[in-house]
Coordinates of C-alpha atoms in Angstrom, one line a residue:
M1 CA 0.0 0.0 0.0
S2 CA 1.4 3.3 -1.0
V3 CA 1.8 6.0 1.6
S4 CA 0.1 9.3 0.8
S5 CA 2.4 12.3 0.6
V6 CA -0.3 14.9 0.9
Q7 CA 1.0 18.0 2.8
V8 CA -0.6 18.6 6.1
T9 CA 0.6 22.0 6.9
H10 CA -2.3 23.9 5.2
P11 CA -6.1 23.7 5.4
I12 CA -7.5 21.0 3.1
T13 CA -9.2 21.9 -0.1
P14 CA -12.6 20.4 -1.2
D15 CA -10.7 17.8 -3.2
E16 CA -8.6 16.8 -0.2
L17 CA -11.8 16.6 1.8
L18 CA -12.8 13.6 -0.2
Q19 CA -9.4 12.0 0.3
L20 CA -9.8 12.7 4.1
L21 CA -13.1 10.8 4.1
D22 CA -11.5 7.9 2.3
G23 CA -8.5 7.9 4.6
L24 CA -10.7 7.7 7.7
Q25 CA -12.0 4.3 6.3
Q26 CA -8.5 2.9 6.0
R27 CA -6.9 0.6 8.7
S28 CA -4.1 3.1 9.1
A29 CA -6.6 5.5 10.7
L30 CA -6.8 3.1 13.7
S31 CA -3.0 3.3 14.1
E32 CA -3.2 7.0 14.0
A33 CA -6.0 7.0 16.6
G34 CA -3.9 4.7 18.8
I35 CA -0.9 7.1 18.6
I36 CA -3.1 10.1 19.4
L37 CA -4.5 8.3 22.4
G38 CA -1.0 7.6 23.5
C39 CA -0.1 11.3 23.2
L40 CA -3.1 12.2 25.3
A41 CA -2.2 9.6 28.0
L42 CA 1.5 10.7 27.9
S43 CA 0.4 14.3 28.3
W44 CA -1.8 13.4 31.3
G45 CA 0.9 11.3 32.9
L46 CA 3.6 14.0 32.6
L47 CA 1.3 16.7 34.0
R48 CA 0.2 14.4 36.8
L49 CA 3.9 14.0 37.8
W50 CA 4.5 17.7 37.5
R51 CA 1.4 18.7 39.5
G52 CA 1.8 16.1 42.2
A53 CA -0.9 14.1 44.1
Q54 CA -2.7 17.2 45.5
G55 CA -2.9 20.3 43.3
D56 CA -4.6 23.6 43.5
P57 CA -8.2 23.2 42.3
H58 CA -8.2 26.9 41.2
S59 CA -5.1 26.5 39.1
V60 CA -5.3 27.9 35.5
W61 CA -2.7 25.5 34.1
F62 CA -3.6 22.2 35.8
G63 CA -7.3 22.8 36.6
R64 CA -9.1 20.5 39.0
N65 CA -8.5 17.2 37.2
I66 CA -5.6 18.1 34.9
V67 CA -7.7 17.5 31.7
D68 CA -9.6 20.7 32.4
G69 CA -6.5 22.8 32.7
V70 CA -4.7 24.8 30.0
L71 CA -1.5 22.7 29.9
F72 CA -3.2 19.4 29.0
P73 CA -4.4 20.4 25.5
V74 CA -1.2 22.4 24.9
L75 CA 1.1 19.5 25.8
A76 CA -1.1 17.1 23.9
L77 CA -0.9 19.4 20.8
L78 CA 2.9 19.6 21.0
L79 CA 3.1 15.8 21.3
A80 CA 0.7 15.3 18.4
L81 CA 2.8 17.7 16.2
A82 CA 5.9 15.8 17.1
A83 CA 4.2 12.5 16.3
R84 CA 3.0 13.8 13.0
R85 CA 6.5 15.0 12.1
A86 CA 7.9 11.5 12.9
L87 CA 5.2 9.6 11.0
M88 CA 5.3 11.8 7.9
G89 CA 6.1 9.5 5.0
V90 CA 5.3 6.4 7.1
L91 CA 1.5 6.6 7.4
P92 CA -1.2 8.5 5.6
L93 CA -1.8 11.3 8.1
T94 CA -5.6 11.5 8.1
V95 CA -6.7 11.5 11.7
F96 CA -3.9 14.0 12.5
R97 CA -5.5 16.5 10.1
L98 CA -8.6 16.5 12.3
I99 CA -7.2 16.2 15.8
I100 CA -4.5 18.9 15.6
P101 CA -7.1 21.8 14.9
I102 CA -9.3 20.3 17.6
L103 CA -6.6 20.4 20.2
A104 CA -5.6 23.9 19.2
S105 CA -9.2 25.1 19.6
L106 CA -9.5 23.3 23.0
A107 CA -6.3 25.0 24.2
V108 CA -7.7 28.4 23.2
I109 CA -11.0 27.7 24.9
R110 CA -9.3 26.4 28.1
L111 CA -7.0 29.5 28.3
T112 CA -9.8 32.0 27.8
V113 CA -12.2 30.5 30.2
K114 CA -9.7 29.7 33.0
V115 CA -8.1 33.1 32.9
L116 CA -11.4 35.0 32.8
K117 CA -12.7 33.0 35.8
V118 CA -9.6 33.9 37.8
A119 CA -9.6 37.6 36.8
F120 CA -13.4 38.0 37.2
P121 CA -14.5 35.3 39.6
S122 CA -17.9 36.9 40.4
S123 CA -18.9 38.2 37.0
Q124 CA -21.9 36.7 35.2
T125 CA -20.6 37.8 31.9
V126 CA -17.8 35.3 32.0
R127 CA -20.3 32.5 31.2
V128 CA -21.5 34.3 28.1
V129 CA -17.9 34.9 27.0
E130 CA -17.1 31.3 27.6
R131 CA -19.9 30.1 25.3
T132 CA -19.1 32.7 22.7
V133 CA -15.5 31.8 22.6
S134 CA -16.3 28.0 22.5
W135 CA -18.7 28.4 19.6
M136 CA -16.3 30.7 17.7
A137 CA -13.4 28.3 18.2
W138 CA -15.3 25.2 17.0
I139 CA -16.7 27.1 14.0
V140 CA -13.3 28.2 13.0
T141 CA -12.0 24.7 13.4
V142 CA -14.7 23.3 11.2
L143 CA -14.0 25.9 8.6
W144 CA -10.3 25.3 8.8
V145 CA -10.7 21.5 8.4
T146 CA -13.2 21.8 5.5
G147 CA -11.0 24.2 3.6
V148 CA -13.5 27.1 3.7
M149 CA -11.4 29.3 5.9
P150 CA -8.8 30.2 3.2
M151 CA -11.6 31.4 0.9
I152 CA -13.1 33.5 3.7
L153 CA -9.7 35.0 4.6
G154 CA -9.2 35.9 0.9
E155 CA -12.5 37.7 0.7
L156 CA -11.8 39.6 3.9
E157 CA -8.4 40.6 2.6
D158 CA -10.0 42.3 -0.4
I159 CA -12.1 44.5 1.8
T160 CA -9.8 47.5 2.5
W161 CA -9.9 51.2 3.4
K162 CA -7.4 53.8 4.4
I163 CA -6.8 55.2 7.9
G164 CA -4.6 58.2 7.3
A165 CA -1.7 57.0 5.1
T166 CA -2.2 53.3 6.1
R167 CA -4.4 50.9 4.2
V168 CA -6.1 48.4 6.5
S169 CA -8.1 45.4 5.5
L170 CA -11.0 43.8 7.3
R171 CA -8.8 40.7 7.8
N172 CA -6.2 42.8 9.5
L173 CA -8.8 44.3 11.9
I174 CA -10.2 40.9 12.8
E175 CA -6.8 39.4 13.3
G176 CA -5.8 42.5 15.4
A177 CA -9.0 42.1 17.5
L178 CA -8.3 38.4 18.1
S179 CA -4.6 39.3 18.9
A180 CA -5.8 41.9 21.4
V181 CA -8.1 39.4 23.1
L182 CA -5.3 36.8 23.2
V183 CA -2.8 39.3 24.5
L184 CA -5.2 40.6 27.1
I185 CA -5.9 37.0 28.3
L186 CA -2.2 36.2 28.5
S187 CA -1.4 39.5 30.2
L188 CA -4.2 38.9 32.8
S189 CA -2.9 35.3 33.3
L190 CA 0.7 36.3 33.7
S191 CA 0.0 39.3 36.0
S192 CA -2.4 37.2 38.2
A193 CA 0.3 34.5 38.5
I194 CA 2.9 37.1 39.4
E195 CA 0.6 38.8 41.9
T196 CA -0.2 35.5 43.5
K197 CA 3.5 34.7 43.9
L198 CA 4.3 38.1 45.3
L199 CA 1.5 38.1 47.8
K200 CA 1.5 34.5 48.8
G201 CA 2.6 34.1 52.4
A202 CA 3.8 37.7 52.6
T203 CA 3.8 39.3 56.0
D204 CA 6.1 42.2 55.4
N205 CA 6.5 44.7 52.6
L206 CA 3.0 43.9 51.6
S207 CA 2.3 47.3 50.2
L208 CA 5.5 47.2 48.0
R209 CA 4.5 43.8 46.7
K210 CA 1.1 45.1 45.8
I211 CA 2.4 48.2 44.0
A212 CA 4.8 45.9 42.1
A213 CA 2.0 43.6 41.0
N214 CA -0.2 46.6 39.9
A215 CA 2.7 48.1 37.9
I216 CA 3.5 44.8 36.2
R217 CA -0.2 44.4 35.2
A218 CA -0.3 47.9 33.7
I219 CA 3.0 47.4 31.8
L220 CA 1.8 44.0 30.4
L221 CA -1.5 45.4 29.3
T222 CA 0.1 48.4 27.6
L223 CA 2.6 46.2 25.7
G224 CA -0.2 43.9 24.7
L225 CA -2.2 46.8 23.3
I226 CA 0.8 47.9 21.3
M227 CA 1.4 44.4 19.9
A228 CA -2.2 44.0 19.0
L229 CA -2.2 47.3 17.0
S230 CA 0.9 46.2 15.2
A231 CA -0.6 42.9 14.4
A232 CA -3.6 44.7 12.9
G233 CA -1.3 46.5 10.5
I234 CA -1.9 49.9 12.0
D235 CA 1.1 52.3 11.9
L236 CA 1.6 53.4 15.4
T237 CA 3.3 56.7 14.3
A238 CA 0.1 57.7 12.6
L239 CA -1.7 57.6 15.9
S240 CA 0.7 60.0 17.6
V241 CA -1.2 63.2 16.9
L242 CA -4.5 61.5 17.7
G243 CA -3.0 60.0 20.8
G244 CA -1.9 63.5 21.9
A245 CA -5.3 65.0 21.5
V246 CA -6.9 62.1 23.3
G247 CA -4.4 62.4 26.1
V248 CA -5.2 66.1 26.5
G249 CA -9.0 65.3 26.6
L250 CA -8.5 62.6 29.1
G251 CA -6.3 64.8 31.2
F252 CA -9.1 67.3 31.6
G253 CA -12.0 64.9 31.7
L254 CA -10.6 62.3 34.0
Q255 CA -8.7 64.4 36.5
K256 CA -10.4 62.7 39.5
L257 CA -9.7 59.3 38.0
A258 CA -6.0 60.2 37.4
A259 CA -5.7 61.7 40.9
N260 CA -7.1 58.5 42.4
Y261 CA -4.6 56.3 40.5
V262 CA -1.6 58.6 41.4
S263 CA -2.8 58.6 45.0
G264 CA -3.0 54.8 45.1
F265 CA 0.6 54.5 44.1
V266 CA 1.6 57.2 46.6
I267 CA -0.2 55.4 49.4
L268 CA 1.5 52.1 48.5
A269 CA 4.9 53.7 48.1
E270 CA 5.1 55.7 51.3
R271 CA 3.3 53.0 53.4
S272 CA 1.3 55.5 55.5
L273 CA -1.6 53.1 55.1
R274 CA -1.1 49.4 54.9
I275 CA -3.3 46.4 54.4
G276 CA -4.5 45.3 57.8
D277 CA -4.5 48.8 59.4
L278 CA -7.5 49.9 61.4
V279 CA -8.5 53.3 60.1
K280 CA -11.4 55.8 60.3
V281 CA -12.2 57.8 57.2
D282 CA -15.2 60.0 56.6
N283 CA -16.9 58.7 59.8
F284 CA -16.4 55.0 58.7
E285 CA -14.2 52.8 60.8
G286 CA -12.8 49.6 59.5
R287 CA -9.8 47.5 58.6
I288 CA -8.0 47.9 55.2
T289 CA -8.5 44.7 53.3
D290 CA -7.2 45.8 49.9
I291 CA -5.5 48.8 48.3
N292 CA -6.1 49.0 44.6
T293 CA -4.7 51.7 42.2
R294 CA -8.0 53.6 42.2
Y295 CA -9.7 52.8 45.6
T296 CA -9.1 51.2 49.0
V297 CA -11.5 48.7 50.6
L298 CA -12.4 49.1 54.3
R299 CA -14.2 46.3 56.2
S300 CA -15.9 47.1 59.5
V301 CA -16.4 44.7 62.3
T302 CA -20.1 44.5 61.3
G303 CA -19.2 43.1 57.9
R304 CA -20.0 46.2 55.9
E305 CA -17.4 47.2 53.4
S306 CA -16.6 50.8 52.2
I307 CA -14.9 51.6 48.9
V308 CA -12.9 54.8 49.5
P309 CA -11.3 56.7 46.6
N310 CA -7.6 57.0 47.1
E311 CA -7.6 60.7 46.7
L312 CA -9.8 61.0 49.8
L313 CA -7.1 59.2 51.8
I314 CA -4.5 61.7 50.6
T315 CA -6.4 65.0 51.0
Q316 CA -8.4 64.4 54.2
R317 CA -7.6 63.4 57.7
V318 CA -7.3 59.7 58.3
E319 CA -7.2 58.2 61.8
N320 CA -5.0 55.2 61.8
A321 CA -5.1 53.1 65.0
S322 CA -2.4 50.7 63.7
L323 CA 0.3 52.9 62.3
A324 CA 2.6 52.6 65.3
D325 CA 1.1 49.6 67.0
N326 CA -2.3 47.9 67.4
K327 CA -3.0 49.1 70.9
L328 CA -6.2 51.1 71.3
M329 CA -7.4 53.0 74.4
L330 CA -11.1 52.8 75.3
T331 CA -12.9 54.6 78.1
T332 CA -16.1 54.1 80.0
V333 CA -17.8 56.3 82.6
V334 CA -19.6 55.3 85.8
Q335 CA -21.0 57.4 88.7
V336 CA -21.0 56.6 92.4
A337 CA -22.8 58.3 95.2
Y338 CA -21.3 61.2 97.1
G339 CA -19.7 59.9 100.3
T340 CA -18.3 56.8 98.7
D341 CA -14.8 55.8 99.8
L342 CA -12.9 56.3 96.5
N343 CA -9.6 55.2 98.0
S344 CA -10.9 51.7 98.3
V345 CA -13.2 51.6 95.3
M346 CA -10.8 52.8 92.7
P347 CA -8.1 50.2 93.2
R348 CA -10.8 47.4 93.2
L349 CA -12.2 48.7 89.9
K350 CA -8.7 48.8 88.4
D351 CA -7.9 45.2 89.5
A352 CA -11.3 44.0 88.2
V353 CA -10.7 45.5 84.7
A354 CA -7.1 44.3 84.6
A355 CA -8.2 40.7 85.1
L356 CA -10.2 40.7 81.8
P357 CA -8.4 38.8 79.0
R358 CA -8.7 41.4 76.3
V359 CA -7.3 44.2 78.5
V360 CA -3.6 45.0 78.1
Q361 CA -1.4 44.9 81.2
D362 CA 1.2 47.4 79.9
P363 CA 0.0 50.1 80.0
G364 CA -2.5 48.9 82.5
P365 CA -6.0 50.2 83.1
A366 CA -6.5 53.4 85.1
V367 CA -9.4 54.9 87.1
H368 CA -9.8 58.7 87.5
L369 CA -12.2 61.0 89.2
S370 CA -13.1 63.0 86.2
D371 CA -16.0 65.2 87.4
F372 CA -18.2 66.2 90.3
A373 CA -21.5 65.6 88.6
A374 CA -24.9 66.7 89.8
D375 CA -26.0 63.2 90.8
G376 CA -22.7 61.7 92.0
L377 CA -19.0 61.3 91.6
E378 CA -18.1 60.6 88.0
L379 CA -15.3 58.0 87.5
T380 CA -13.6 57.4 84.1
V381 CA -12.1 54.0 83.5
A382 CA -9.4 53.9 80.8
F383 CA -8.0 50.7 79.4
W384 CA -6.1 49.4 76.4
I385 CA -6.8 46.5 74.0
M386 CA -4.5 44.9 71.5
D387 CA -7.1 43.5 69.1
P388 CA -9.4 46.3 68.0
E389 CA -10.2 44.3 64.8
N390 CA -12.3 42.0 67.0
G391 CA -14.6 44.8 67.9
Q392 CA -14.7 47.5 70.6
L393 CA -18.2 47.0 71.8
G394 CA -17.5 43.6 73.3
A395 CA -14.5 44.8 75.2
R396 CA -16.3 47.8 76.6
S397 CA -19.3 45.6 77.6
A398 CA -17.0 43.2 79.5
V399 CA -15.4 46.1 81.3
N400 CA -18.8 47.5 82.3
L401 CA -20.0 44.2 83.6
A402 CA -16.8 43.8 85.7
I403 CA -17.3 47.3 87.1
L404 CA -21.0 46.6 87.9
D405 CA -20.1 43.3 89.7
T406 CA -17.4 45.0 91.7
L407 CA -19.6 47.9 92.8
N408 CA -22.4 45.5 93.8
S409 CA -20.0 43.3 95.8
M410 CA -18.8 46.3 97.7
G411 CA -22.3 47.7 98.2
V412 CA -21.5 50.9 96.4
E413 CA -24.6 52.7 95.1
I414 CA -24.9 53.9 91.6
P415 CA -27.0 57.0 92.1
F416 CA -30.2 57.8 90.2
P417 CA -30.7 61.3 88.9
Q418 CA -31.6 63.6 91.8
R419 CA -33.6 66.8 91.5
V420 CA -34.4 69.0 94.5
V421 CA -37.8 70.7 94.2
H422 CA -38.3 73.9 96.4
Q423 CA -41.9 74.5 97.3
A424 CA -42.8 78.0 98.6
S425 CA -44.7 78.1 101.9
V426 CA -48.3 79.4 101.8
A427 CA -48.9 82.2 104.3

């Protein structure tokens, strides 16, 4: 039996499609199918050894079960290409003509879906994009295998128009758009991987790591946009004047946005505010959970989150309870009746508050006679806590209960409001 020498590096023509159908009925197709199954099994085995027994279920490259990751179709495609090269001239390569475009489409779908799910985990649009990319990839694969794609590309190449001194075809724009999407996906994937590596297990210099991750993402996206425009055949020098005009317009129209971005980098660089600090901004108190280039996220102990523009953190006063240390002083006020022996009450109150687990011993609590009120002697109890992120109301409540128990055990009266009414005598 003679071995076909049909080239396999280009889409098949309608005549070759008939040869493809005939080739699928030959016994050699079973050999090709066995080799392809061997490539798939070898790809799974290599990735299984690489990933290990327990992998990250959210991994873009390995996925949850290896076969749903990006590396599996990519490695299988490389092995299939190597096998096709080795078998060229030995077997009529029929099944390989089908499986290679399918593996390429599967790799594109896996890469797009996985990266978008990592970059936008809570977005409902990702599912729509996933289906759109899947349908487009499989349609292009069918057109490529059937030989229709070269004719479509030729027609698109003939549709041209001029942008300035540059002539651009519809094919260039479509390829540029696809290149832009691919570069965007790769940039998001690479920047997300770098950010994960930088922030994983970081306990110090967290702000510097965050600014490095944001800068890397911005650089990668900018370079990707430039590469996409070049792939579309657009002369970048022709856009210099337009870019200058757009830049001036954006400078006036997006002053606040630009100020927030610059403020975000300033905050991260000077480390006046850090992730984990307990701050109070615009009457909202919470812990900083994230510092982005445009805004900062504060989460209060009640679970509410506030998105604060970075410019607000630069131009207004910010109370930071964690800049020097995490210690926070709280106070509570209680009144005792006039005539109470304060020399014995005040030390007992101090000892009772100091025995509470959340109260810091250094500096220890203090009890002061703060005012001679109308109804009694006003005592102010000051104490420090080390974990304000766990809430202040619970600590103050525990202190108030300890004060109440101490006064009750000593028989000290907490006076009610007293009002003296003078009644004039009737003659």
